[in-house]
């Protein structure tokens, strides 16, 4: 541990000036929370100058302002490229105030000028209808971390510095946020960082002791435990503790100097002496009172340094004594010494801000779309699986994709802007070809028998979906590209993170100065239909349902039925911007349907009739057999073959859906088919037997506005699973060929009477299947060896 | 740290016997993974004796078997009540083998006898169709933790020991699992444990070094960091490391003796000397080779102690050399010395198991339904909000609920079987009355000004939804009751956990010897419509969508429109069993609609016509105005009032939905209305303007089979939010009274022509609203002060 020395690197004049900046930032923070007008208190404060509803979080704000100021000193003195990530919840008053003081806010939002009028706009908009939220958001200059839902600041920060050797992210972690699971494990990100080719994260644990209504765990363990914990996480903590501002400025200056010197030393050793051994990275633990510098008590009740300072310390301004207390509090920062008569920050204070893009709020990495360079994507046709005729060959879709991803990695390796991530599942998901051209990132201990671990690897694996997701988000938000694979059932672990990212994308799209970023791309594999071996706990196709609640413009769901369609889909996803793309595809050997030319055409439309499998040429079908997903497609085609055999006169149209959102109405989703197109595919009155990868009700939800919606009969996952065979999974959920045939017979008018023999054959076959599986533990050879013909 | 002494507490005979048990457990584990028949190798091993598909995870198994054996020694010698929680993924071969050896498996599954026939059944069923999964599951005796999705073993363990002072949970944490976020923060659970009135958890970190394809982080940091990390978490680690079985038996015996002595000492200090200061609880770190005792190499490739031992070390038994290697491996445990000629475990080995309920697999806490006692629930009528006429009074629903929960807590405090949980939101969610009768559980440092923290408190708050959920699941699974409140948007953080719990409930219901447990009850408040102040990141009503994908029997969703209906609903939930109940209700002052008598009647049906708000008496309505949720109910009634004023001849029927699943078809959900009842409520042909709390498509999904489904026009959350006013939130999403009226006018045939004046008035009012909000930052007084009349 580096003890905080009692050195005094700052002159008395420095300290005085630092206090002025800090006072200005604190003053503007409080003004944002409380004031609707009269921002500089040039009139006596009256109730009508205050907001009708007091919102915002003072508690963490003075600490954030303090840190921002001290980071600015480092930038000025050392010409560093630093990003500020505010982990504590609802810290926007401070971040916005600081970015205003350094001028960025006025550059991005020209109406918020550097004068009294601008200040009035600044304070009014905060937590005000049509204004800005109380936490760092896409509207906040310099932010890549939404401070609404907590837990992701540190993984975002590491994501930002991967492949950005000159960038340092100062990540403030709140002691509330630190209790979340995602944050608790993300400290280990230092084992995945290359001091040579990556930048650095300086974590700053902000111990102010309280959450909304409770003390925090980390503030109430012994100093020994606290230091031990962070050393165990692999950091070298520097403690800065106190409440006297002048002393604290000196301590923090020493701590910052120490931390940045340590970073420089580590990076120098790695970059000049090639010593990439994992170092103990510095971190700062800052312990200050909650709501530092607010009234000690309000109505006689403890406030500063207590949970009552978490949000709004003075709550009822209709009480004259509260209004007076607010007035006194605001005046304690002496605004008249901070802003000139125009309401412009005094030049000597303003001079504490770095210049141009060195300002943390103007750092281009925080508006990553500006830095984004398109990936070089190899031509997918060169990776095509040969398909001599539909369904003839078998292929492992994700393994084929792996070859293409390998070359995406290879083509872009020199740009260092593409990473592949998985929660310890990259090989299990059969993307291992990527490891032919790069390694797994790993900077913990290695042994000579280790397999493709390297400090500069570009495949990221940790058994934490949260950390993978956080890294990827940070990487994308700073202008790079990525691809994450995951077992389908367990992607729900990051439901809430994808929510927040989708919301970020939607909001950023509404902020004029934010440039589009690369999409968040998921490959969900080891999916529900091939989790027969792992059983019920591994079976859940509901992530699709989850993402479809997000704003239509932002989300896409693809269900490519084979390898070539998967290749086309993956390319589309890596080319797209500002989206969350979900691809679901299996990793097991499955029949291949489309040659590359057909795959390209099919994926371009996203949905289409498979003429080669249909026999309704030139006329109306008796039934539409629709399918979405690889296993449902196979079962549908097997059902068609059975129907062709038993009921050769039946006119069947086969439709395959790759882009699930084509089913939705055009008014609901940009990919939605026009009604007349939909009707031309699905008819307006014929039964549609739909074999779907996920929960059946999702299809009903998508098509409820369509003319023929009442004739849709959807087969999908009915939450029935067990440890069983692949085909038995479909049988248990009625997605199998036999149940599909039975449903065709049930719903095509007049067919039942003609289909007695077929019905009996099907029923017999289901019984035979069940007995065979129970006895031999595998599927009937005719099922395993089935091919379309 | 307690160093492992070099003592040898075991005699040579003990060690020999321990090895025999361990060999038997390992042998049966491998037999389960590989064998279909010939379980004791009494015939020469042939390919047809092996499974067609090799599944299961050997890697963690020998370690689990080793620990199980040593815990049994402690139980025998010290007469302890211990539960075994297997955190490592897919550890079932070991757990099942151990429970078979101690006889429990045969008692629960009588066909799996203690002889060769029983062994044949035991080995065949594993990972075989219709059999058992490869991870601990509801079918596993003694298990309360599903080992499929990782991360929850430790929070489950703490949940199990709360209020169970005589119980100790030995929780094995895998080093893969330890990388997950939920696990990483759950180590801090020790700050919430009372050594006097709670039991103890003995965490055992099982460092075997590898995940599926990667090393683990904790196995690749220095010993100093590792010890430092766990001391920082507040534990006193005892390290047991090695690969020589005989030595390891001695080391583990010393470690177990040390750990249990430490637990006894801590508990004695708390219970006899009243010293409840948070102690450093013991933990064990066991470092052994992955797949310990399997072949060192297979095909010349490193296997034991490497990731290749993670699942099935020998993979292709069609190769004669692989079959032979398996044969050699199995014979290395000398099965002929372990089982007698009948195939029954030798009596001297069997004697190592504890007796009766002291066997970990027969511990009644692991089948908590057996121990469950119903809660004493106060009569809700005594907590009723007076409602003189509908909509006249205001009330804060969750605050009213808080009073009742306070007395639920009070009535059951002596039974110590009820806990209230929240991620630092108990007071924010206005359930603070509960703190009048108990405190917040807290055993970290306290100060004299702290607010209602106590070591034996029954309100659990940590800023980790995962930990709250894990504690609650552990508490419920061991036979107790609980109630968890959470901000609606952030409950998605535990989407995946609720998935797994719902799956557990469904499967446990199919296991004859598992008794029903209390339901998992959620109150989701601070909901989407009143997150106007926190903004877009806090707005997501999609958890309902998520839970509705789970098995119908298991899930319920309630949307009580006011305080009295909330009270009735909460009582129903606390009385129910084997369910996941989701209640969504607001905390803000809102109009109260039903007196208690009406509320009871309404909730009993779950859905009903509100006659007092309807004017279609004795005839068909022109329009049905339906609502579900508190804010949608208010907006619907305000719309009805506007319609009554402007279009007094319009016949309106108002339907309120409390139990959302009544909308679903009876064939899909037990609460679903019969079609004829549904039709009698919603008509078969009239427009239904439905104001819904959540995403609108969910209603379409629920009603798609109903006759009148095409006439449903649903208003709900359209993923449009910002920092704004409460009413503006409804306007932005078209859920407000004005948009509802506009939609009535649009959809009632012939109404548009009569409604020109009304339409204009509505349009003007929307403009006025928008201007007012932008100027004053609050809603129009006529909106704020609106009352039904």
Coordinates of N, CA and C in Angstrom, one line a residue, chain A residues 464-530:
Chain A
X464 N -18.5 -14.6 -16.4 CA -19.4 -13.5 -15.9 C -20.0 -12.9 -17.1
X465 N -21.3 -13.2 -17.4 CA -22.0 -12.6 -18.5 C -22.0 -11.1 -18.3
X466 N -22.2 -10.7 -17.0 CA -22.2 -9.2 -16.7 C -20.9 -8.5 -17.1
X467 N -19.8 -9.1 -16.8 CA -18.5 -8.5 -17.1 C -18.3 -8.5 -18.6
X468 N -18.6 -9.6 -19.3 CA -18.4 -9.6 -20.8 C -19.3 -8.5 -21.4
X469 N -20.5 -8.4 -20.9 CA -21.4 -7.4 -21.5 C -20.9 -6.0 -21.2
X470 N -20.5 -5.8 -20.0 CA -20.0 -4.4 -19.6 C -18.7 -4.1 -20.4
X471 N -17.8 -5.0 -20.5 CA -16.6 -4.7 -21.4 C -17.0 -4.4 -22.8
X472 N -17.9 -5.2 -23.3 CA -18.3 -4.9 -24.7 C -19.0 -3.6 -24.9
X473 N -19.9 -3.2 -23.9 CA -20.6 -1.9 -24.0 C -19.5 -0.8 -24.0
X474 N -18.6 -0.9 -23.1 CA -17.5 0.1 -23.0 C -16.7 0.2 -24.3
X475 N -16.5 -1.0 -24.9 CA -15.7 -1.0 -26.1 C -16.5 -0.4 -27.3
X476 N -17.7 -0.7 -27.3 CA -18.6 -0.1 -28.4 C -18.8 1.4 -28.2
X477 N -19.0 1.8 -27.0 CA -19.3 3.2 -26.8 C -18.1 4.1 -27.0
X478 N -16.9 3.5 -27.1 CA -15.7 4.2 -27.4 C -15.3 4.0 -28.8
X479 N -16.2 3.5 -29.6 CA -16.0 3.5 -31.1 C -15.5 2.2 -31.7
X480 N -15.5 1.1 -31.0 CA -15.0 -0.1 -31.6 C -16.1 -1.1 -31.9
X481 N -15.8 -2.4 -32.2 CA -16.7 -3.4 -32.6 C -16.6 -4.6 -31.8
X482 N -17.6 -5.4 -31.7 CA -17.5 -6.7 -31.0 C -18.6 -7.6 -31.3
X483 N -18.4 -8.8 -30.8 CA -19.3 -9.9 -31.1 C -19.3 -10.8 -29.8
X484 N -20.5 -11.0 -29.3 CA -20.6 -11.8 -28.0 C -21.4 -13.1 -28.2
X485 N -20.9 -14.2 -27.8 CA -21.7 -15.4 -27.9 C -22.0 -15.9 -26.5
X486 N -23.2 -16.6 -26.4 CA -23.6 -17.0 -25.1 C -24.6 -18.1 -25.2
X487 N -24.6 -19.0 -24.2 CA -25.7 -19.9 -24.1 C -27.1 -19.2 -24.1
X488 N -28.0 -19.6 -24.9 CA -29.3 -18.9 -25.0 C -29.9 -18.6 -23.6
X489 N -30.0 -19.7 -22.8 CA -30.8 -19.5 -21.6 C -30.2 -18.5 -20.6
X490 N -28.8 -18.4 -20.6 CA -28.2 -17.7 -19.6 C -27.9 -16.2 -20.0
X491 N -28.3 -15.9 -21.2 CA -28.2 -14.4 -21.6 C -29.2 -13.6 -20.8
X492 N -30.2 -14.2 -20.2 CA -31.1 -13.5 -19.3 C -30.4 -12.9 -18.2
X493 N -29.2 -13.4 -17.9 CA -28.4 -12.8 -16.8 C -28.2 -11.3 -17.0
X494 N -28.1 -10.9 -18.3 CA -27.8 -9.5 -18.6 C -29.1 -8.8 -19.2
X495 N -30.2 -9.3 -18.9 CA -31.5 -8.7 -19.4 C -31.5 -7.2 -19.0
X496 N -31.1 -6.9 -17.8 CA -31.2 -5.5 -17.4 C -30.2 -4.6 -18.0
X497 N -29.0 -5.2 -18.3 CA -27.9 -4.4 -18.9 C -28.3 -4.1 -20.4
X498 N -28.9 -5.1 -21.0 CA -29.3 -4.8 -22.4 C -30.4 -3.8 -22.5
X499 N -31.3 -3.9 -21.5 CA -32.3 -2.8 -21.4 C -31.7 -1.4 -21.4
X500 N -30.7 -1.3 -20.5 CA -30.1 0.0 -20.3 C -29.3 0.4 -21.6
X501 N -28.6 -0.5 -22.2 CA -27.9 -0.2 -23.4 C -28.8 0.2 -24.5
X502 N -29.9 -0.5 -24.7 CA -30.9 -0.1 -25.7 C -31.5 1.2 -25.4
X503 N -31.7 1.5 -24.2 CA -32.2 2.9 -23.8 C -31.2 3.9 -24.1
X504 N -29.9 3.6 -23.8 CA -28.9 4.6 -24.2 C -28.9 4.9 -25.7
X505 N -28.9 3.8 -26.5 CA -28.9 4.0 -27.9 C -30.0 4.9 -28.4
X506 N -31.2 4.6 -27.9 CA -32.4 5.4 -28.3 C -32.2 6.9 -27.9
X507 N -31.7 7.1 -26.7 CA -31.6 8.5 -26.3 C -30.4 9.2 -27.0
X508 N -29.3 8.4 -27.2 CA -28.1 9.0 -27.9 C -28.5 9.5 -29.3
X509 N -29.4 8.7 -29.9 CA -29.9 9.0 -31.2 C -30.6 10.4 -31.3
X510 N -31.1 10.8 -30.1 CA -31.8 12.0 -30.0 C -30.9 13.2 -29.6
X511 N -29.6 12.9 -29.4 CA -28.7 13.9 -29.0 C -27.8 14.2 -30.3
X512 N -27.9 15.5 -30.7 CA -27.4 15.8 -32.0 C -25.9 15.5 -32.2
X513 N -25.2 15.7 -31.1 CA -23.7 15.6 -31.3 C -23.2 14.2 -31.0
X514 N -24.0 13.3 -30.7 CA -23.5 11.9 -30.5 C -23.6 11.2 -31.9
X515 N -22.4 10.6 -32.2 CA -22.3 9.9 -33.5 C -22.7 8.4 -33.3
X516 N -23.3 7.8 -34.3 CA -23.7 6.4 -34.2 C -22.5 5.4 -33.8
X517 N -22.8 4.5 -33.0 CA -21.8 3.5 -32.6 C -22.1 2.1 -33.2
X518 N -21.2 1.2 -33.2 CA -21.4 -0.1 -33.7 C -22.5 -0.8 -32.8
X519 N -23.2 -1.7 -33.5 CA -24.2 -2.4 -32.8 C -23.7 -3.4 -31.7
X520 N -24.6 -3.7 -30.8 CA -24.3 -4.8 -29.8 C -24.8 -6.1 -30.4
X521 N -23.9 -7.0 -30.7 CA -24.2 -8.2 -31.5 C -24.1 -9.4 -30.6
X522 N -25.2 -10.1 -30.5 CA -25.2 -11.4 -29.8 C -25.4 -12.6 -30.7
X523 N -24.6 -13.6 -30.5 CA -25.0 -14.9 -31.0 C -25.4 -15.8 -29.8
X524 N -26.7 -16.2 -29.8 CA -27.2 -17.1 -28.8 C -27.2 -18.5 -29.4
X525 N -26.4 -19.3 -28.8 CA -26.3 -20.7 -29.3 C -26.4 -21.6 -28.1
X526 N -26.1 -22.9 -28.3 CA -26.4 -23.9 -27.3 C -27.9 -23.6 -26.9
X527 N -28.7 -23.6 -27.9 CA -30.1 -23.1 -27.6 C -31.0 -24.1 -27.1
X528 N -32.2 -23.7 -26.8 CA -33.2 -24.5 -26.1 C -33.4 -25.9 -26.7
X529 N -33.4 -26.0 -28.0 CA -33.7 -27.3 -28.6 C -32.5 -28.3 -28.6
X530 N -31.3 -27.7 -28.3 CA -30.2 -28.6 -28.2 C -29.6 -28.6 -26.8

